[in-house]
mmCIF file of C-alpha atoms in Angstrom:
data_model
loop_
_atom_site.group_PDB
_atom_site.id
_atom_site.type_symbol
_atom_site.label_atom_id
_atom_site.label_comp_id
_atom_site.label_asym_id
_atom_site.label_seq_id
_atom_site.Cartn_x
_atom_site.Cartn_y
_atom_site.Cartn_z
ATOM 1 C CA MET C 29 19.582 106.164 129.451
ATOM 2 C CA ALA C 30 18.482 104.462 126.263
ATOM 3 C CA PRO C 31 15.978 101.653 126.815
ATOM 4 C CA THR C 32 17.330 98.194 126.154
ATOM 5 C CA GLU C 33 15.531 95.772 123.964
ATOM 6 C CA ASP C 34 14.787 92.567 125.793
ATOM 7 C CA ASN C 35 15.604 90.062 123.131
ATOM 8 C CA ARG C 36 19.016 91.324 122.026
ATOM 9 C CA PRO C 37 22.053 89.147 122.945
ATOM 10 C CA VAL C 38 23.922 89.962 126.118
ATOM 11 C CA ALA C 39 26.946 92.021 125.154
ATOM 12 C CA PHE C 40 30.243 92.137 127.015
ATOM 13 C CA VAL C 41 33.270 94.311 126.873
ATOM 14 C CA THR C 42 36.661 92.597 126.590
ATOM 15 C CA PRO C 43 38.893 94.104 129.255
ATOM 16 C CA LEU C 44 42.424 95.149 128.376
ATOM 17 C CA VAL C 45 44.891 92.760 130.013
ATOM 18 C CA ASP C 46 48.568 92.418 130.819
ATOM 19 C CA ILE C 47 49.970 89.041 131.590
ATOM 20 C CA GLU C 48 53.236 88.589 133.384
ATOM 21 C CA THR C 49 55.215 85.446 134.097
ATOM 22 C CA THR C 50 56.802 85.096 137.459
ATOM 23 C CA ASP C 51 58.903 82.406 139.127
ATOM 24 C CA ASP C 52 55.782 81.011 140.716
ATOM 25 C CA GLY C 53 53.370 81.202 137.795
ATOM 26 C CA TYR C 54 51.392 83.891 136.056
ATOM 27 C CA VAL C 55 49.848 87.240 137.075
ATOM 28 C CA ILE C 56 47.016 88.657 135.005
ATOM 29 C CA ARG C 57 46.050 92.351 135.339
ATOM 30 C CA ALA C 58 42.744 93.347 133.744
ATOM 31 C CA GLU C 59 41.219 96.815 133.485
ATOM 32 C CA MET C 60 37.723 96.818 134.839
ATOM 33 C CA PRO C 61 36.775 100.380 135.785
ATOM 34 C CA GLY C 62 33.555 100.667 137.721
ATOM 35 C CA VAL C 63 33.635 97.124 139.005
ATOM 36 C CA GLU C 64 33.684 96.497 142.798
ATOM 37 C CA LYS C 65 34.738 93.364 144.631
ATOM 38 C CA GLY C 66 31.087 92.307 144.854
ATOM 39 C CA GLY C 67 30.636 92.488 141.053
ATOM 40 C CA LEU C 68 33.443 90.005 140.332
ATOM 41 C CA GLU C 69 32.903 86.392 139.362
ATOM 42 C CA ILE C 70 35.813 84.167 138.574
ATOM 43 C CA THR C 71 35.235 80.543 137.671
ATOM 44 C CA VAL C 72 37.495 77.749 136.621
ATOM 45 C CA ASP C 73 35.938 74.871 134.783
ATOM 46 C CA ASN C 74 37.540 72.150 132.712
ATOM 47 C CA GLY C 75 40.854 74.020 132.285
ATOM 48 C CA GLU C 76 39.175 77.274 131.355
ATOM 49 C CA MET C 77 39.033 80.330 133.505
ATOM 50 C CA THR C 78 36.234 82.892 133.032
ATOM 51 C CA ILE C 79 36.573 86.405 134.482
ATOM 52 C CA LEU C 80 33.322 88.289 134.761
ATOM 53 C CA GLY C 81 33.139 91.879 136.094
ATOM 54 C CA ARG C 82 29.779 93.497 136.614
ATOM 55 C CA ARG C 83 29.712 97.245 136.499
ATOM 56 C CA LYS C 84 28.027 99.096 139.381
ATOM 57 C CA PRO C 85 25.002 100.915 138.088
ATOM 58 C CA THR C 86 25.402 104.713 138.043
ATOM 59 C CA GLU C 87 23.761 106.350 141.018
ATOM 60 C CA PHE C 88 22.777 109.612 139.397
ATOM 61 C CA THR C 89 19.657 110.067 137.268
ATOM 62 C CA ALA C 90 20.827 112.978 135.145
ATOM 63 C CA GLU C 91 20.446 112.799 131.369
ATOM 64 C CA LEU C 92 23.339 111.169 129.459
ATOM 65 C CA ILE C 93 24.363 113.695 126.791
ATOM 66 C CA TYR C 94 27.585 112.091 125.536
ATOM 67 C CA ARG C 95 28.639 108.484 125.670
ATOM 68 C CA GLU C 96 31.939 106.736 125.034
ATOM 69 C CA ILE C 97 31.942 104.223 127.852
ATOM 70 C CA GLN C 98 30.338 101.024 126.793
ATOM 71 C CA PRO C 99 27.588 100.217 129.322
ATOM 72 C CA HIS C 100 28.315 96.492 129.277
ATOM 73 C CA ASP C 101 29.874 94.115 131.785
ATOM 74 C CA PHE C 102 33.413 92.827 131.346
ATOM 75 C CA ARG C 103 34.117 89.223 130.385
ATOM 76 C CA ARG C 104 37.160 87.282 129.252
ATOM 77 C CA VAL C 105 37.927 83.531 129.054
ATOM 78 C CA TYR C 106 41.375 81.985 129.293
ATOM 79 C CA GLU C 107 42.555 78.447 128.675
ATOM 80 C CA LEU C 108 44.783 77.600 131.593
ATOM 81 C CA ASP C 109 48.281 76.100 131.441
ATOM 82 C CA PRO C 110 47.903 72.553 132.880
ATOM 83 C CA SER C 111 50.714 73.188 135.311
ATOM 84 C CA ILE C 112 48.634 75.813 137.175
ATOM 85 C CA ASP C 113 47.309 74.748 140.510
ATOM 86 C CA VAL C 114 43.703 75.801 140.232
ATOM 87 C CA THR C 115 43.064 75.368 143.974
ATOM 88 C CA ARG C 116 45.446 78.283 144.750
ATOM 89 C CA VAL C 117 44.258 80.858 142.264
ATOM 90 C CA GLY C 118 43.988 84.284 143.971
ATOM 91 C CA ALA C 119 42.232 87.480 142.926
ATOM 92 C CA LYS C 120 41.856 91.028 144.132
ATOM 93 C CA ILE C 121 40.529 94.312 142.688
ATOM 94 C CA ASP C 122 41.880 97.762 143.382
ATOM 95 C CA ASP C 123 41.012 101.017 141.625
ATOM 96 C CA GLY C 124 39.376 99.099 138.752
ATOM 97 C CA ILE C 125 42.312 96.779 138.183
ATOM 98 C CA LEU C 126 41.681 93.092 138.687
ATOM 99 C CA THR C 127 44.804 91.091 139.632
ATOM 100 C CA VAL C 128 44.606 87.318 139.269
ATOM 101 C CA THR C 129 47.494 85.220 140.462
ATOM 102 C CA LEU C 130 47.889 81.769 138.944
ATOM 103 C CA PRO C 131 50.546 79.781 140.816
ATOM 104 C CA LYS C 132 52.105 76.705 139.257
ATOM 105 C CA ALA C 133 51.676 73.403 141.077
ATOM 106 C CA GLU C 134 54.533 72.473 143.394
ATOM 107 C CA THR C 135 56.559 70.077 141.333
ATOM 108 C CA VAL C 136 58.563 67.339 142.921
ATOM 109 C CA LYS C 137 61.442 69.084 144.597
ATOM 110 C CA PRO C 138 64.960 67.921 143.723
ATOM 111 C CA ARG C 139 66.094 65.419 146.254
ATOM 112 C CA LYS C 140 69.551 64.279 147.202
ATOM 113 C CA ILE C 141 69.956 60.617 147.342
ATOM 114 C CA SER C 142 72.589 59.381 149.631
ATOM 115 C CA VAL C 143 74.642 56.459 148.500
ATOM 116 C CA GLN C 144 74.837 53.589 150.972
ATOM 117 C CA MET Z 5 33.181 113.807 104.383
ATOM 118 C CA ASN Z 6 31.158 110.638 104.772
ATOM 119 C CA ILE Z 7 27.577 110.584 105.618
ATOM 120 C CA VAL Z 8 26.922 108.048 108.276
ATOM 121 C CA ARG Z 9 23.517 106.877 109.119
ATOM 122 C CA TYR Z 10 22.392 108.024 112.565
ATOM 123 C CA GLN Z 11 22.035 105.174 115.010
ATOM 124 C CA ARG Z 12 19.677 105.448 117.954
ATOM 125 C CA TYR Z 13 21.321 102.663 120.004
ATOM 126 C CA PRO Z 14 24.999 101.863 120.507
ATOM 127 C CA GLN Z 15 25.862 98.929 118.321
ATOM 128 C CA THR Z 16 26.930 95.685 119.919
ATOM 129 C CA ASP Z 17 27.794 93.883 116.744
ATOM 130 C CA LEU Z 18 31.593 93.699 116.643
ATOM 131 C CA SER Z 19 31.985 93.764 112.898
ATOM 132 C CA ALA Z 20 29.956 96.969 112.637
ATOM 133 C CA VAL Z 21 32.103 98.623 115.356
ATOM 134 C CA LEU Z 22 35.266 97.535 113.549
ATOM 135 C CA ASP Z 23 33.883 98.945 110.290
ATOM 136 C CA ARG Z 24 33.309 102.290 111.965
ATOM 137 C CA ILE Z 25 36.784 102.278 113.486
ATOM 138 C CA THR Z 26 38.306 101.518 110.092
ATOM 139 C CA ARG Z 27 36.342 104.285 108.430
ATOM 140 C CA MET Z 28 37.326 106.746 111.139
ATOM 141 C CA GLN Z 29 40.932 105.756 110.946
ATOM 142 C CA ALA Z 30 40.907 106.178 107.147
ATOM 143 C CA GLU Z 31 39.381 109.594 107.521
ATOM 144 C CA MET Z 32 41.921 110.579 110.178
ATOM 145 C CA ASP Z 33 44.804 109.403 108.037
ATOM 146 C CA ARG Z 34 43.503 111.381 105.112
ATOM 147 C CA VAL Z 35 43.195 114.590 107.185
ATOM 148 C CA TYR Z 36 46.536 113.974 108.802
ATOM 149 C CA ASN Z 37 48.338 113.392 105.556
ATOM 150 C CA SER Z 38 46.795 116.321 103.766
ATOM 151 C CA THR Z 39 47.743 118.589 106.604
ATOM 152 C CA PHE Z 40 51.262 117.489 107.567
ATOM 153 C CA GLY Z 41 52.321 115.123 104.805
ATOM 154 C CA SER Z 42 53.105 111.470 105.422
ATOM 155 C CA SER Z 43 56.703 112.109 106.455
ATOM 156 C CA LEU Z 44 55.724 113.536 109.826
ATOM 157 C CA ARG Z 45 53.630 110.515 110.822
ATOM 158 C CA SER Z 46 54.781 108.778 113.943
ATOM 159 C CA PRO Z 47 53.267 105.548 115.351
ATOM 160 C CA ALA Z 48 53.345 106.921 118.877
ATOM 161 C CA SER Z 49 50.843 109.688 118.098
ATOM 162 C CA LEU Z 50 48.343 107.121 116.827
ATOM 163 C CA SER Z 51 48.510 104.753 119.766
ATOM 164 C CA ARG Z 52 47.999 107.389 122.394
ATOM 165 C CA TRP Z 53 45.781 106.539 125.355
ATOM 166 C CA ASN Z 54 42.580 108.568 125.265
ATOM 167 C CA PRO Z 55 40.393 107.623 128.229
ATOM 168 C CA ALA Z 56 36.711 107.090 127.471
ATOM 169 C CA VAL Z 57 34.316 109.608 129.009
ATOM 170 C CA ASP Z 58 30.587 109.903 129.581
ATOM 171 C CA VAL Z 59 28.875 113.279 130.220
ATOM 172 C CA TYR Z 60 25.637 113.677 132.156
ATOM 173 C CA GLN Z 61 23.539 116.814 132.537
ATOM 174 C CA ASP Z 62 20.661 117.964 134.672
ATOM 175 C CA LYS Z 63 19.363 121.487 135.161
ATOM 176 C CA ASP Z 64 22.010 122.449 137.752
ATOM 177 C CA GLN Z 65 25.198 120.632 136.750
ATOM 178 C CA PHE Z 66 27.249 118.449 134.458
ATOM 179 C CA VAL Z 67 28.834 115.228 135.588
ATOM 180 C CA VAL Z 68 31.813 113.934 133.665
ATOM 181 C CA VAL Z 69 32.802 110.272 134.224
ATOM 182 C CA ALA Z 70 36.175 109.035 132.897
ATOM 183 C CA GLU Z 71 37.586 105.520 132.837
ATOM 184 C CA LEU Z 72 41.017 105.752 134.482
ATOM 185 C CA PRO Z 73 41.686 102.365 136.072
ATOM 186 C CA GLY Z 74 44.727 101.760 138.241
ATOM 187 C CA LEU Z 75 45.843 105.365 138.810
ATOM 188 C CA LYS Z 76 46.865 107.123 141.989
ATOM 189 C CA LYS Z 77 45.428 110.463 142.916
ATOM 190 C CA GLU Z 78 48.660 112.230 142.093
ATOM 191 C CA GLU Z 79 48.601 110.748 138.601
ATOM 192 C CA ILE Z 80 45.395 112.600 137.698
ATOM 193 C CA GLU Z 81 45.424 116.328 136.819
ATOM 194 C CA ILE Z 82 42.203 118.234 136.191
ATOM 195 C CA LEU Z 83 42.213 121.641 134.578
ATOM 196 C CA LEU Z 84 39.270 123.926 133.726
ATOM 197 C CA HIS Z 85 39.700 126.704 131.272
ATOM 198 C CA ASP Z 86 36.397 128.475 130.617
ATOM 199 C CA ALA Z 87 34.087 125.608 129.768
ATOM 200 C CA THR Z 88 36.848 123.278 128.620
ATOM 201 C CA LEU Z 89 37.776 120.488 130.999
ATOM 202 C CA THR Z 90 41.112 118.752 130.539
ATOM 203 C CA ILE Z 91 42.018 115.526 132.322
ATOM 204 C CA SER Z 92 45.623 114.459 132.003
ATOM 205 C CA GLY Z 93 48.465 112.562 133.720
ATOM 206 C CA GLU Z 94 50.732 109.655 133.364
ATOM 207 C CA ARG Z 95 50.430 105.972 134.261
ATOM 208 C CA LYS Z 96 53.466 104.122 135.331
ATOM 209 C CA HIS Z 97 54.192 100.403 135.099
ATOM 210 C CA GLU Z 98 53.137 98.555 138.233
ATOM 211 C CA GLY Z 99 54.703 95.170 137.545
ATOM 212 C CA SER Z 100 57.848 94.486 139.574
ATOM 213 C CA SER Z 101 59.608 92.133 137.163
ATOM 214 C CA GLU Z 102 60.354 92.790 133.496
ATOM 215 C CA GLN Z 103 59.104 89.355 132.427
ATOM 216 C CA GLY Z 104 55.809 90.504 130.901
ATOM 217 C CA PHE Z 105 55.035 88.559 127.796
ATOM 218 C CA PHE Z 106 51.638 89.820 126.841
ATOM 219 C CA THR Z 107 50.559 93.428 127.147
ATOM 220 C CA GLU Z 108 47.524 95.367 125.908
ATOM 221 C CA ARG Z 109 47.211 98.115 128.480
ATOM 222 C CA PHE Z 110 48.419 101.641 127.856
ATOM 223 C CA TYR Z 111 51.209 103.247 129.877
ATOM 224 C CA GLY Z 112 52.599 106.720 129.781
ATOM 225 C CA LYS Z 113 50.976 110.038 129.256
ATOM 226 C CA TYR Z 114 47.252 110.488 128.626
ATOM 227 C CA GLN Z 115 45.121 113.536 127.981
ATOM 228 C CA ARG Z 116 41.474 114.144 127.337
ATOM 229 C CA SER Z 117 39.735 117.458 126.786
ATOM 230 C CA LEU Z 118 36.098 118.247 126.330
ATOM 231 C CA THR Z 119 34.129 121.460 126.079
ATOM 232 C CA LEU Z 120 30.868 121.713 127.913
ATOM 233 C CA PRO Z 121 27.864 123.258 126.130
ATOM 234 C CA THR Z 122 27.341 126.030 128.771
ATOM 235 C CA PRO Z 123 29.635 127.934 131.192
ATOM 236 C CA VAL Z 124 30.277 126.381 134.590
ATOM 237 C CA ASP Z 125 31.170 127.813 137.988
ATOM 238 C CA PRO Z 126 34.895 127.130 138.369
ATOM 239 C CA GLY Z 127 34.802 127.613 142.148
ATOM 240 C CA LYS Z 128 32.382 124.771 142.760
ATOM 241 C CA VAL Z 129 33.888 121.948 140.652
ATOM 242 C CA LYS Z 130 34.446 118.752 142.635
ATOM 243 C CA ALA Z 131 36.201 115.558 141.663
ATOM 244 C CA SER Z 132 36.336 112.112 143.167
ATOM 245 C CA TYR Z 133 38.003 108.853 142.175
ATOM 246 C CA ARG Z 134 36.655 105.393 142.952
ATOM 247 C CA ASP Z 135 36.963 101.912 141.467
ATOM 248 C CA GLY Z 136 39.012 103.323 138.587
ATOM 249 C CA LEU Z 137 36.379 105.862 137.606
ATOM 250 C CA LEU Z 138 37.018 109.648 137.884
ATOM 251 C CA GLN Z 139 33.881 111.646 138.492
ATOM 252 C CA VAL Z 140 33.966 115.468 138.034
ATOM 253 C CA VAL Z 141 30.880 117.428 139.069
ATOM 254 C CA LEU Z 142 30.671 120.867 137.388
ATOM 255 C CA PRO Z 143 27.824 123.085 138.595
ATOM 256 C CA LYS Z 144 26.506 125.330 135.830
ATOM 257 C CA ALA Z 145 27.180 129.022 136.142
ATOM 258 C CA GLU Z 146 24.097 131.044 137.319
ATOM 259 C CA GLU Z 147 23.583 132.761 133.997
ATOM 260 C CA ALA Z 148 23.489 129.408 132.181
ATOM 261 C CA LYS Z 149 20.728 127.860 134.292
ATOM 262 C CA PRO Z 150 17.267 127.713 132.822
ATOM 263 C CA LYS Z 151 14.981 130.318 134.300
ATOM 264 C CA GLN Z 152 11.316 130.163 134.862
ATOM 265 C CA ILE Z 153 9.438 133.257 134.042
ATOM 266 C CA GLU Z 154 6.173 133.942 135.684
ATOM 267 C CA VAL Z 155 3.459 135.148 133.432
ATOM 268 C CA ALA Z 156 1.317 137.753 135.056
ATOM 269 C CA LEU Z 157 -2.341 137.201 134.237
ATOM 270 C CA LYS Z 158 -4.632 140.115 134.303
#
């Protein structure tokens, strides 16, 4: 593998993403091939969600003769809809697809008011 | 034909990458148009999903790694014809509802072919799929392996 220069800025790859709206909120699906559960870091701060996926280093030492896969970690930042309940954000990763569920906060349910 | 300066390290600067893509696209358009004429051009053929691959080599084998996130085993087909490896298949939508409002990912058929520099042993090829990465190990054919020749000293 090519040696990396120490003082170059840290580069990231922007993962390809689908976002779906559901009755409960949003579902984000991001492509992060080569990332395991342990390499994921999802943080919510000040209405912004950062998704970080660290690639697992390759285990073989053979010489790389052709490269298309960018050897950088995945990162993407989203500004969250204020109606999302950040305490109930869920995430899982299967076969290199990260699924983040962003449920909306329980709004005041419609109530029936009985007339005296 | 453009002459592009050889770069030792992959570029991380986005504008330079976009420059290269634009140049490649212009070149592809030119070749495509001069071969088929502009009337045959269809957008679908340009937005096809071509999974990225890396190829590793040591003295005994090649290892091909392809980025194929979110596929099932039956959605991956691997073919070897002489030294040409073809990976193909189809990805189906996984979302249950049709309410998607933002989509960047590719769905549908994909195909990727590459020719290895030396013959491989077709009987010993092994493939595995993990974390969205397909790994194909292709041992080199006996006649393609480097041989050490003893020099007899008198």
